[in-house]
Tab-separated table of C-alpha atoms in Angstrom:
chain	number	residue	atom	x	y	z
A	1	MET	CA	-8.351	25.443	29.952
A	2	SER	CA	-5.422	27.403	29.175
A	3	ASP	CA	-5.374	26.311	25.556
A	4	PRO	CA	-8.638	27.729	23.835
A	5	GLY	CA	-8.211	25.036	21.270
A	6	ALA	CA	-8.199	22.287	23.609
A	7	SER	CA	-11.279	20.146	23.257
A	8	TYR	CA	-13.695	18.960	25.856
A	9	PRO	CA	-13.062	15.685	27.808
A	10	ILE	CA	-14.127	12.678	25.552
A	11	LEU	CA	-17.116	11.154	26.952
A	12	PRO	CA	-17.502	7.457	27.055
A	13	GLY	CA	-18.569	6.046	23.604
A	14	HIS	CA	-17.571	9.378	21.843
A	15	THR	CA	-14.528	9.483	19.369
A	16	SER	CA	-13.850	13.283	19.833
A	17	GLY	CA	-13.842	15.870	22.361
A	18	GLY	CA	-15.884	18.394	20.233
A	19	ARG	CA	-18.928	20.210	20.668
A	20	LEU	CA	-20.609	18.923	17.597
A	21	GLU	CA	-20.470	15.173	18.584
A	22	ARG	CA	-21.964	16.137	21.887
A	23	VAL	CA	-24.726	17.885	20.379
A	24	LEU	CA	-25.548	15.239	17.743
A	25	ARG	CA	-25.324	12.311	20.309
A	26	SER	CA	-27.772	14.301	22.664
A	27	GLY	CA	-30.292	14.185	20.078
A	28	ARG	CA	-30.581	17.907	19.503
A	29	PHE	CA	-31.072	19.276	16.241
A	30	ALA	CA	-27.553	20.388	15.162
A	31	VAL	CA	-26.548	23.584	13.186
A	32	THR	CA	-23.346	23.884	11.218
A	33	ALA	CA	-22.407	26.819	8.869
A	34	GLU	CA	-19.896	27.213	6.172
A	35	LEU	CA	-17.424	29.887	6.516
A	36	ASN	CA	-16.396	31.653	3.276
A	37	PRO	CA	-12.473	31.751	3.373
A	38	PRO	CA	-11.011	35.215	2.481
A	39	ASP	CA	-8.635	36.074	-0.187
A	40	SER	CA	-6.498	37.666	2.485
A	41	ALA	CA	-3.746	36.954	4.892
A	42	ASP	CA	-5.365	39.069	7.688
A	43	PRO	CA	-6.605	36.895	10.489
A	44	GLU	CA	-9.271	39.554	11.259
A	45	ASP	CA	-11.036	38.899	7.841
A	46	THR	CA	-11.629	35.245	9.139
A	47	TYR	CA	-12.641	36.252	12.786
A	48	GLU	CA	-15.249	38.668	11.406
A	49	ARG	CA	-16.838	36.092	9.380
A	50	ALA	CA	-16.581	33.534	12.164
A	51	LEU	CA	-18.138	35.787	14.797
A	52	VAL	CA	-21.449	36.139	12.936
A	53	LEU	CA	-21.691	32.560	12.431
A	54	SER	CA	-20.625	31.366	15.966
A	55	ARG	CA	-23.778	32.721	17.647
A	56	VAL	CA	-25.947	30.106	16.070
A	57	CYS	CA	-23.616	27.253	15.187
A	58	ASP	CA	-22.383	24.034	16.698
A	59	ALA	CA	-19.429	24.063	14.383
A	60	ILE	CA	-18.060	26.172	11.656
A	61	ASN	CA	-17.045	24.520	8.413
A	62	ALA	CA	-13.679	25.510	6.930
A	63	THR	CA	-13.813	24.745	3.226
A	64	ASP	CA	-10.847	23.608	1.296
A	65	ALA	CA	-10.704	25.606	-1.813
A	66	SER	CA	-14.276	24.629	-2.723
A	67	GLY	CA	-15.199	24.801	-6.418
A	68	ALA	CA	-11.393	24.547	-6.913
A	69	ASN	CA	-11.143	28.301	-6.191
A	70	CYS	CA	-7.983	29.404	-4.303
A	71	HIS	CA	-8.637	30.958	-0.848
A	72	MET	CA	-7.136	30.684	2.681
A	73	SER	CA	-6.580	26.965	3.262
A	74	SER	CA	-8.695	25.037	5.615
A	75	VAL	CA	-5.665	24.197	7.818
A	76	GLY	CA	-5.052	28.061	8.180
A	77	ILE	CA	-8.665	28.792	8.930
A	78	CYS	CA	-8.887	26.057	11.551
A	79	ALA	CA	-5.718	27.159	12.984
A	80	LEU	CA	-7.324	30.577	13.564
A	81	LEU	CA	-10.752	29.352	14.622
A	82	THR	CA	-9.205	26.933	17.227
A	83	ARG	CA	-6.988	29.589	18.579
A	84	ALA	CA	-10.128	31.651	19.179
A	85	GLY	CA	-11.843	28.870	20.877
A	86	TYR	CA	-14.544	28.231	18.011
A	87	SER	CA	-15.524	24.598	17.095
A	88	SER	CA	-14.518	23.791	13.653
A	89	VAL	CA	-15.102	21.346	10.995
A	90	MET	CA	-11.952	20.868	8.915
A	91	GLN	CA	-12.694	19.898	5.108
A	92	ILE	CA	-10.206	17.949	3.251
A	93	SER	CA	-10.434	17.568	-0.507
A	94	CYS	CA	-8.521	15.016	-2.356
A	95	ARG	CA	-8.003	17.383	-5.350
A	96	ASP	CA	-4.909	19.101	-4.226
A	97	ARG	CA	-2.859	16.886	-1.855
A	98	ASN	CA	-1.745	13.229	-1.942
A	99	ARG	CA	-2.133	10.725	1.012
A	100	ILE	CA	1.376	11.835	2.565
A	101	ALA	CA	0.200	15.554	2.753
A	102	ILE	CA	-3.321	14.774	4.000
A	103	GLN	CA	-2.291	12.507	6.676
A	104	GLY	CA	0.329	15.064	7.968
A	105	ASP	CA	-2.452	17.576	7.998
A	106	VAL	CA	-4.730	15.407	9.977
A	107	LEU	CA	-2.246	15.120	12.739
A	108	GLY	CA	-1.392	18.872	12.723
A	109	ALA	CA	-5.070	19.742	12.803
A	110	ALA	CA	-5.918	17.409	15.604
A	111	ALA	CA	-3.038	18.734	17.560
A	112	MET	CA	-4.433	22.277	17.226
A	113	GLY	CA	-7.693	21.249	18.478
A	114	VAL	CA	-9.801	20.441	15.451
A	115	SER	CA	-12.326	17.759	16.502
A	116	ASN	CA	-14.176	17.210	13.274
A	117	ILE	CA	-12.893	16.416	9.784
A	118	LEU	CA	-15.194	16.471	6.552
A	119	CYS	CA	-13.756	14.026	3.996
A	120	LEU	CA	-14.370	15.141	0.370
A	121	THR	CA	-13.286	13.932	-3.143
A	122	GLY	CA	-13.580	17.552	-4.321
A	123	ASP	CA	-14.626	19.504	-7.398
A	124	GLY	CA	-12.523	19.196	-10.578
A	125	VAL	CA	-9.846	21.999	-11.143
A	126	GLU	CA	-11.752	22.841	-14.220
A	127	ALA	CA	-14.592	24.435	-12.085
A	128	GLY	CA	-12.151	26.993	-10.430
A	129	ASP	CA	-10.032	30.054	-11.142
A	130	GLN	CA	-6.989	28.070	-12.092
A	131	PRO	CA	-7.989	25.302	-14.554
A	132	GLY	CA	-4.293	24.773	-15.555
A	133	ALA	CA	-3.601	23.310	-12.134
A	134	LYS	CA	-2.562	19.486	-11.829
A	135	ALA	CA	-5.350	17.597	-10.247
A	136	VAL	CA	-4.166	15.031	-7.736
A	137	PHE	CA	-7.061	12.764	-6.660
A	138	ASP	CA	-4.563	10.280	-5.114
A	139	LEU	CA	-7.396	9.100	-2.660
A	140	ASP	CA	-11.144	9.430	-3.049
A	141	ALA	CA	-13.673	10.427	-0.247
A	142	ILE	CA	-14.094	6.840	0.869
A	143	SER	CA	-10.422	5.781	0.981
A	144	LEU	CA	-9.838	9.050	2.702
A	145	LEU	CA	-12.273	8.284	5.364
A	146	GLU	CA	-10.854	4.772	5.872
A	147	THR	CA	-7.364	6.312	6.089
A	148	ILE	CA	-8.335	8.608	8.825
A	149	ARG	CA	-10.364	6.188	10.715
A	150	GLY	CA	-7.337	3.817	10.669
A	151	MET	CA	-5.271	6.685	12.092
A	152	ARG	CA	-7.787	7.256	14.847
A	153	ASP	CA	-8.846	3.756	15.689
A	154	ASP	CA	-5.812	1.804	15.055
A	155	SER	CA	-3.127	4.509	15.509
A	156	ARG	CA	-1.507	3.720	12.242
A	157	PHE	CA	-0.739	5.623	9.065
A	158	LEU	CA	-2.062	4.041	5.750
A	159	SER	CA	1.423	2.416	5.455
A	160	GLY	CA	0.864	0.764	8.760
A	161	ARG	CA	3.530	2.704	10.473
A	162	THR	CA	2.590	3.443	14.164
A	163	ILE	CA	1.246	6.830	15.452
A	164	THR	CA	1.972	7.453	19.066
A	165	SER	CA	-0.852	9.771	19.840
A	166	PRO	CA	-3.917	9.286	17.641
A	167	PRO	CA	-6.120	12.107	16.057
A	168	ARG	CA	-9.404	12.066	18.117
A	169	VAL	CA	-11.830	13.317	15.582
A	170	LEU	CA	-15.487	13.023	14.408
A	171	LEU	CA	-15.388	11.834	10.860
A	172	GLY	CA	-17.620	13.440	8.249
A	173	ALA	CA	-18.390	13.216	4.562
A	174	ALA	CA	-20.674	14.907	1.875
A	175	ALA	CA	-23.640	13.449	0.158
A	176	ASN	CA	-25.610	14.652	-2.673
A	177	PRO	CA	-29.068	13.054	-2.986
A	178	PHE	CA	-29.939	15.568	-5.683
A	179	ALA	CA	-27.547	14.057	-8.599
A	180	PRO	CA	-27.940	10.932	-10.586
A	181	PRO	CA	-27.803	8.009	-10.502
A	182	PHE	CA	-30.461	8.565	-7.771
A	183	ASP	CA	-30.931	4.795	-6.975
A	184	PHE	CA	-27.221	4.372	-6.135
A	185	ARG	CA	-27.131	7.576	-3.857
A	186	PRO	CA	-28.267	5.729	-0.823
A	187	LEU	CA	-25.957	2.779	-1.214
A	188	ARG	CA	-23.204	5.268	-1.840
A	189	LEU	CA	-24.007	6.707	1.637
A	190	ALA	CA	-23.908	3.219	3.080
A	191	LYS	CA	-20.517	2.832	1.625
A	192	LYS	CA	-19.430	6.046	3.363
A	193	VAL	CA	-20.828	5.033	6.631
A	194	ALA	CA	-18.895	1.572	6.281
A	195	ALA	CA	-15.770	3.497	5.713
A	196	GLY	CA	-16.147	5.582	8.851
A	197	ALA	CA	-18.500	8.494	8.214
A	198	GLN	CA	-20.202	9.325	11.521
A	199	PHE	CA	-22.061	12.325	10.015
A	200	VAL	CA	-22.834	13.703	6.596
A	201	GLN	CA	-23.443	17.085	5.274
A	202	THR	CA	-25.492	17.153	1.980
A	203	GLN	CA	-25.328	19.437	-1.075
A	204	TYR	CA	-27.729	22.429	-1.170
A	205	CYS	CA	-31.351	21.084	-0.967
A	206	TYR	CA	-34.107	22.958	-2.854
A	207	ASP	CA	-35.997	19.807	-3.666
A	208	VAL	CA	-37.556	18.452	-0.504
A	209	ALA	CA	-39.584	15.850	-2.196
A	210	ARG	CA	-36.211	14.255	-3.762
A	211	LEU	CA	-34.812	14.501	-0.177
A	212	LYS	CA	-37.779	12.698	1.249
A	213	ASP	CA	-37.568	9.842	-1.185
A	214	TYR	CA	-33.703	9.630	-0.369
A	215	MET	CA	-34.333	9.537	3.312
A	216	VAL	CA	-36.871	6.598	2.957
A	217	ALA	CA	-34.067	4.464	1.356
A	218	VAL	CA	-31.408	5.720	3.968
A	219	ARG	CA	-33.620	4.773	6.816
A	220	ASP	CA	-34.556	1.399	5.240
A	221	LEU	CA	-30.699	0.721	5.068
A	222	GLY	CA	-30.554	1.393	8.842
A	223	LEU	CA	-28.041	4.284	8.255
A	224	VAL	CA	-29.544	6.940	10.379
A	225	GLU	CA	-28.988	4.982	13.387
A	226	ARG	CA	-25.179	4.860	12.492
A	227	CYS	CA	-24.716	8.347	10.865
A	228	TYR	CA	-25.994	11.758	11.576
A	229	VAL	CA	-27.631	13.532	8.413
A	230	LEU	CA	-27.324	17.225	8.212
A	231	VAL	CA	-28.984	18.756	5.150
A	232	GLY	CA	-27.263	21.567	3.219
A	233	VAL	CA	-29.394	24.733	2.829
A	234	GLY	CA	-28.625	28.269	1.691
A	235	PRO	CA	-30.333	31.613	0.880
A	236	LEU	CA	-30.395	32.455	-2.775
A	237	ALA	CA	-29.620	36.198	-3.265
A	238	SER	CA	-31.676	36.552	-6.448
A	239	ALA	CA	-33.157	34.501	-9.444
A	240	ARG	CA	-30.178	35.359	-11.602
A	241	ALA	CA	-27.694	34.176	-8.783
A	242	ALA	CA	-29.807	30.980	-8.586
A	243	ARG	CA	-29.460	30.386	-12.350
A	244	TRP	CA	-25.783	30.948	-12.138
A	245	ILE	CA	-25.390	28.589	-9.301
A	246	GLY	CA	-27.367	25.900	-11.066
A	247	ALA	CA	-25.199	26.069	-14.274
A	248	ASN	CA	-21.836	26.716	-12.779
A	249	VAL	CA	-21.503	25.059	-9.371
A	250	PRO	CA	-21.124	21.231	-9.746
A	251	GLY	CA	-23.949	19.151	-8.288
A	252	VAL	CA	-26.477	21.927	-7.369
A	253	HIS	CA	-29.847	21.702	-8.775
A	254	ILE	CA	-32.299	24.421	-8.184
A	255	PRO	CA	-35.942	23.533	-9.401
A	256	GLU	CA	-37.536	26.123	-11.797
A	257	SER	CA	-40.460	26.804	-9.301
A	258	THR	CA	-37.952	28.132	-6.822
A	259	ILE	CA	-36.407	30.301	-9.401
A	260	ALA	CA	-39.972	31.538	-10.471
A	261	ARG	CA	-40.912	32.261	-6.819
A	262	LEU	CA	-37.786	34.481	-6.577
A	263	GLU	CA	-38.489	36.363	-9.861
A	264	GLY	CA	-41.960	36.865	-8.714
A	265	ALA	CA	-40.909	38.578	-5.497
A	266	ALA	CA	-40.681	42.373	-4.932
A	267	ASP	CA	-37.664	41.863	-2.847
A	268	GLN	CA	-35.834	38.824	-4.246
A	269	LYS	CA	-33.022	38.792	-1.552
A	270	ASP	CA	-35.645	38.911	1.258
A	271	GLU	CA	-37.642	36.010	-0.626
A	272	GLY	CA	-34.509	33.987	-0.953
A	273	LYS	CA	-34.215	34.297	2.911
A	274	ARG	CA	-37.681	33.198	3.567
A	275	ILE	CA	-37.380	30.410	1.178
A	276	CYS	CA	-34.423	29.090	3.321
A	277	VAL	CA	-36.245	29.485	6.607
A	278	GLU	CA	-39.224	27.421	5.138
A	279	LEU	CA	-36.948	24.852	3.791
A	280	ILE	CA	-35.218	24.433	7.213
A	281	GLN	CA	-38.709	24.080	8.872
A	282	GLU	CA	-39.723	21.438	6.326
A	283	ILE	CA	-36.455	19.404	6.340
A	284	ARG	CA	-36.572	19.312	10.241
A	285	GLU	CA	-40.133	17.398	10.056
A	286	ILE	CA	-38.396	14.524	7.979
A	287	PRO	CA	-37.539	11.478	10.285
A	288	GLY	CA	-33.871	10.802	10.565
A	289	ILE	CA	-32.635	14.320	9.779
A	290	ALA	CA	-30.066	15.512	12.587
A	291	GLY	CA	-29.545	18.998	11.736
A	292	VAL	CA	-28.854	21.524	8.984
A	293	HIS	CA	-25.795	22.883	7.389
A	294	VAL	CA	-26.089	26.354	6.228
A	295	MET	CA	-23.845	27.613	3.151
A	296	ALA	CA	-24.585	31.314	2.632
A	297	TYR	CA	-22.067	32.192	0.137
A	298	ARG	CA	-21.207	35.888	0.707
A	299	GLN	CA	-24.107	36.284	2.992
A	300	GLU	CA	-22.934	35.110	6.321
A	301	HIS	CA	-24.632	37.998	7.985
A	302	LEU	CA	-27.929	36.534	7.099
A	303	VAL	CA	-27.217	33.150	8.774
A	304	SER	CA	-28.086	33.848	12.474
A	305	ASP	CA	-31.520	35.644	11.317
A	306	ILE	CA	-32.256	32.469	9.141
A	307	ILE	CA	-31.515	30.019	12.086
A	308	LEU	CA	-33.250	32.017	14.718
A	309	GLU	CA	-36.241	32.588	12.473
A	310	SER	CA	-36.550	28.853	11.700
A	311	GLY	CA	-36.817	28.053	15.399
A	312	VAL	CA	-34.567	25.068	15.092
A	313	LEU	CA	-32.380	25.946	17.961
A	314	GLU	CA	-35.363	26.024	20.429
A	315	LYS	CA	-33.694	27.678	23.471
A	316	ARG	CA	-30.229	26.827	22.651
A	317	LEU	CA	-27.609	29.492	22.014
A	318	PRO	CA	-24.543	27.786	20.858
A	319	GLY	CA	-22.017	30.607	20.894
A	320	HIS	CA	-22.914	32.000	24.272
A	321	THR	CA	-21.751	31.568	27.764
A	322	GLU	CA	-19.833	28.571	29.229
A	323	ASP	CA	-22.560	27.848	31.530
A	324	ASN	CA	-25.040	27.558	28.885
A	325	GLN	CA	-22.848	25.205	26.885
A	326	ALA	CA	-22.296	23.096	30.142
A	327	GLU	CA	-25.907	22.683	30.869
A	328	GLU	CA	-26.996	21.824	27.258
A	329	LEU	CA	-24.020	19.268	26.706
A	330	SER	CA	-24.280	17.528	29.910
B	1	MET	CA	-13.235	3.223	-27.919
B	2	ARG	CA	-16.084	4.730	-26.135
B	3	SER	CA	-18.768	2.607	-28.083
B	4	ALA	CA	-16.720	-0.600	-27.019
B	5	ARG	CA	-16.943	0.665	-23.450
B	6	ARG	CA	-20.575	1.177	-23.629
B	7	TRP	CA	-20.907	-2.510	-25.097
B	8	ALA	CA	-19.085	-3.852	-22.306
B	9	THR	CA	-21.182	-2.140	-19.731
B	10	ARG	CA	-24.308	-3.319	-21.537
B	11	GLN	CA	-22.833	-6.872	-21.715
B	12	ALA	CA	-21.739	-6.752	-18.106
B	13	GLY	CA	-23.694	-10.035	-17.377
B	14	LEU	CA	-22.090	-11.809	-20.343
B	15	LEU	CA	-18.535	-10.618	-19.382
B	16	GLU	CA	-19.187	-11.826	-15.583
B	17	THR	CA	-19.982	-15.224	-17.102
B	18	VAL	CA	-16.908	-15.326	-19.239
B	19	PHE	CA	-14.666	-14.288	-16.330
B	20	ASP	CA	-16.336	-16.953	-14.023
B	21	LEU	CA	-15.424	-19.619	-16.483
B	22	VAL	CA	-11.914	-18.591	-17.312
B	23	ASP	CA	-10.864	-17.683	-13.768
B	24	PRO	CA	-10.780	-21.205	-12.169
B	25	ILE	CA	-9.005	-22.408	-15.310
B	26	LEU	CA	-6.215	-19.890	-15.002
B	27	ARG	CA	-6.040	-20.442	-11.219
B	28	ALA	CA	-5.728	-24.176	-11.721
B	29	LEU	CA	-2.716	-23.584	-13.948
B	30	HIS	CA	-0.882	-22.122	-11.040
B	31	PRO	CA	1.829	-24.779	-10.854
B	32	ILE	CA	2.759	-24.012	-14.535
B	33	TRP	CA	2.745	-20.259	-13.829
B	34	ARG	CA	5.020	-21.008	-10.782
B	35	GLY	CA	7.134	-23.180	-12.672
B	36	ILE	CA	7.797	-20.489	-15.402
B	37	GLY	CA	8.133	-17.861	-12.531
B	38	TYR	CA	5.535	-15.143	-11.851
B	39	LYS	CA	8.307	-12.516	-12.377
B	40	ARG	CA	9.239	-13.761	-15.756
B	41	LEU	CA	5.660	-13.933	-16.769
B	42	GLU	CA	4.968	-10.237	-15.695
B	43	ARG	CA	5.716	-8.346	-18.936
B	44	PRO	CA	4.032	-10.782	-21.404
B	45	ALA	CA	1.021	-11.003	-19.146
B	46	ALA	CA	0.741	-7.449	-18.753
B	47	ALA	CA	0.784	-7.167	-22.590
B	48	ILE	CA	-1.781	-9.746	-23.098
B	49	GLU	CA	-3.997	-8.207	-20.457
B	50	ALA	CA	-3.685	-4.755	-22.071
B	51	LEU	CA	-4.416	-6.099	-25.584
B	52	PHE	CA	-7.824	-7.485	-24.286
B	53	LYS	CA	-8.768	-4.686	-21.808
B	54	LYS	CA	-7.586	-1.485	-23.409
B	55	PRO	CA	-9.994	-1.664	-26.421
B	56	LEU	CA	-12.918	-3.312	-24.437
B	57	PHE	CA	-12.869	-1.097	-21.289
B	58	ASP	CA	-10.314	1.786	-21.959
B	59	CYS	CA	-8.394	-0.014	-19.230
B	60	GLN	CA	-5.743	2.254	-17.679
B	61	MET	CA	-3.785	-0.675	-16.359
B	62	CYS	CA	-3.989	0.381	-12.811
B	63	GLY	CA	-2.688	-3.147	-11.694
B	64	ARG	CA	-5.619	-3.780	-9.375
B	65	CYS	CA	-8.589	-4.398	-11.477
B	66	GLN	CA	-12.010	-3.804	-9.890
B	67	ILE	CA	-14.312	-3.832	-12.826
B	68	GLY	CA	-16.249	-6.850	-11.534
B	69	ALA	CA	-17.291	-4.354	-8.672
B	70	SER	CA	-18.120	-1.596	-11.006
B	71	GLY	CA	-20.505	-3.024	-13.663
B	72	MET	CA	-17.532	-3.933	-16.071
B	73	THR	CA	-16.702	-0.280	-16.342
B	74	CYS	CA	-13.129	1.021	-15.506
B	75	PRO	CA	-13.319	3.526	-12.822
B	76	MET	CA	-9.926	4.992	-13.679
B	77	ASN	CA	-11.580	6.629	-16.732
B	78	CYS	CA	-13.344	8.769	-14.115
B	79	PRO	CA	-11.385	12.125	-14.219
B	80	LYS	CA	-11.224	11.991	-10.444
B	81	SER	CA	-9.974	8.322	-10.398
B	82	MET	CA	-12.899	7.679	-7.975
B	83	ARG	CA	-12.911	3.833	-7.088
B	84	ASN	CA	-16.088	3.841	-4.799
B	85	GLY	CA	-18.867	5.536	-6.618
B	86	PRO	CA	-19.933	8.848	-8.339
B	87	CYS	CA	-18.973	12.030	-6.901
B	88	GLY	CA	-21.610	14.703	-6.187
B	89	GLY	CA	-21.069	16.586	-9.429
B	90	VAL	CA	-22.950	14.422	-11.815
B	91	ARG	CA	-24.948	16.420	-14.275
B	92	PRO	CA	-28.667	16.137	-14.400
B	93	ASP	CA	-28.256	14.320	-17.612
B	94	GLY	CA	-25.984	11.786	-15.983
B	95	ASN	CA	-22.747	13.163	-17.542
B	96	CYS	CA	-19.430	14.083	-15.976
B	97	GLU	CA	-18.996	17.285	-14.160
B	98	ILE	CA	-15.542	17.649	-15.717
B	99	GLU	CA	-16.056	16.163	-19.263
B	100	PRO	CA	-19.696	17.333	-19.936
B	101	ALA	CA	-19.807	15.285	-23.196
B	102	MET	CA	-18.856	11.969	-21.432
B	103	PRO	CA	-21.437	9.817	-19.515
B	104	CYS	CA	-20.411	9.627	-15.863
B	105	VAL	CA	-18.281	6.574	-15.522
B	106	TRP	CA	-20.232	5.567	-12.271
B	107	VAL	CA	-23.520	6.107	-13.879
B	108	GLU	CA	-22.599	3.561	-16.334
B	109	ALA	CA	-20.976	1.379	-13.707
B	110	TRP	CA	-24.398	1.327	-11.776
B	111	GLN	CA	-26.274	0.227	-14.863
B	112	GLY	CA	-23.700	-2.326	-15.647
B	113	SER	CA	-23.930	-3.716	-11.939
B	114	GLN	CA	-27.519	-4.175	-12.202
B	115	ARG	CA	-27.146	-6.556	-15.188
B	116	MET	CA	-24.716	-8.810	-13.201
B	117	ARG	CA	-25.517	-11.649	-10.794
B	118	GLY	CA	-23.193	-10.031	-8.555
B	119	SER	CA	-24.773	-6.823	-8.447
B	120	GLU	CA	-24.071	-6.273	-4.704
B	121	ARG	CA	-20.283	-6.213	-5.429
B	122	ILE	CA	-20.512	-2.416	-6.319
B	123	SER	CA	-21.178	-1.849	-2.413
B	124	ALA	CA	-17.745	-3.172	-1.507
B	125	LEU	CA	-15.266	-0.767	-0.230
B	126	GLN	CA	-12.319	-0.392	-2.648
B	127	PRO	CA	-8.863	0.722	-1.158
B	128	ALA	CA	-6.971	3.630	-2.609
B	129	ALA	CA	-5.320	2.687	-6.037
B	130	ASP	CA	-1.523	1.723	-5.341
B	131	HIS	CA	0.211	3.737	-8.084
B	132	SER	CA	3.374	1.457	-7.772
B	133	LEU	CA	1.267	-1.209	-9.507
B	134	THR	CA	0.425	0.959	-12.455
B	135	GLY	CA	1.209	-0.785	-15.757
B	136	THR	CA	1.467	-4.321	-13.951
B	137	SER	CA	-0.813	-7.390	-14.780
B	138	SER	CA	-3.595	-7.475	-12.425
B	139	TRP	CA	-4.792	-10.939	-13.656
B	140	LEU	CA	-1.392	-12.415	-12.680
B	141	ARG	CA	-1.515	-10.739	-9.326
B	142	HIS	CA	-5.112	-12.025	-8.671
B	143	ILE	CA	-4.196	-15.529	-9.630
B	144	ARG	CA	-0.971	-15.631	-7.507
B	145	GLU	CA	-2.591	-13.947	-4.401
B	146	GLY	CA	-5.633	-16.222	-4.824
B	147	ARG	CA	-3.572	-19.376	-4.906
B	148	GLU	CA	-1.188	-18.242	-2.142
B	149	ALA	CA	-4.231	-17.240	0.050
B	150	ALA	CA	-5.827	-20.640	-0.376
B	151	GLU	CA	-2.509	-22.499	0.477
B	152	ARG	CA	-2.007	-20.537	3.694
B	153	ASN	CA	-5.708	-21.636	4.629
B	154	ALA	CA	-5.037	-25.090	3.698
């Protein structure tokens, strides 16, 4: 392929030509990871971060001003990633753009070779570095999913106007099993699946018992047959960092027992990494889990060690030679 | 206002009953509404609707009311205007990510929905709000569209 951003041929029954959909549909345990976008206009800053993740990831998430903090945009990151041939998940938050801007970005992203889009409502502007900004929230995550599904499956904008060549993307959403109202969370996932979510990436999981309860309900609703669940994980740098995240990052809950374990360790950073490896191994055993999504804030360099130590890739090496990819994805 | 809102959520079952009684009457009066003209009725209807719904639900007059599908809680009071359920930022105490002193609109919606006979309606997908309808009467639209649909099917 002359265009490195060009996707694979779309297999029968698939909605995208992306690597992630092929891995998920093949039943292999998928690994995605979040790239922390730089506060810089230098493409090398993005490539440096992508390179360390790509060795062990089936797709790299490009965040869209997560936590309402301003960084290089997800469209910009995806333009760079696709140009270099990386598989990406473009995150779209409803906080900063209205339906007109978002639908335009979806077409642009698909044209660049983005095969996966994650639909998010987004954190409030109050959480970020520019709390005086006007929050948009024209759509919510679910109406965003329906909008893009309509663009893809019916070749129509939300207005009904025709799209001549639809965006061939795999649609994802976020899920947070760790925030109240807990009884509603599985039904909320069902709504997202009904709206078009084919995979979900969850908020950071540090409470496996809570996740297991959630997955019982999710399996009972028949959702794991219709939607791939990737569980969010990440290494905690220290007990102090864990407390800060718990208090300041919306929707993240870190149990006291985890913080106590970090505090009691001689090397807290190493312990954080070990906790993450153990979590991945435990999560993998839960029926219906399709993969993990690693969010290592400012610790991308640890991701490949964590994934390799966890053993979830078995013999797969996502970022390596074309031959290896062809074999595993056939 | 917030205490009235909480009362409405607690009495979601009662409000559902009242709605179910009044709705067919208002629909049956369709020939009268049509005689007067729906367009001419728009402003007074919106004013009457606001009179009831603002104190009771902190109604934001989005023009496409869905409180029956959100436990008699107005979802437009969510700082993110979420119309399909709670975001992932709900605090451990059930309060809002953005306004820490306010209970999450959707935590209350869930509780309200569980007091309704139509508790499953909270699972219905709601389309994005149409901002061109803001300030208009959703009751009038509901009656007119309901009757028009019935006439088309007849």
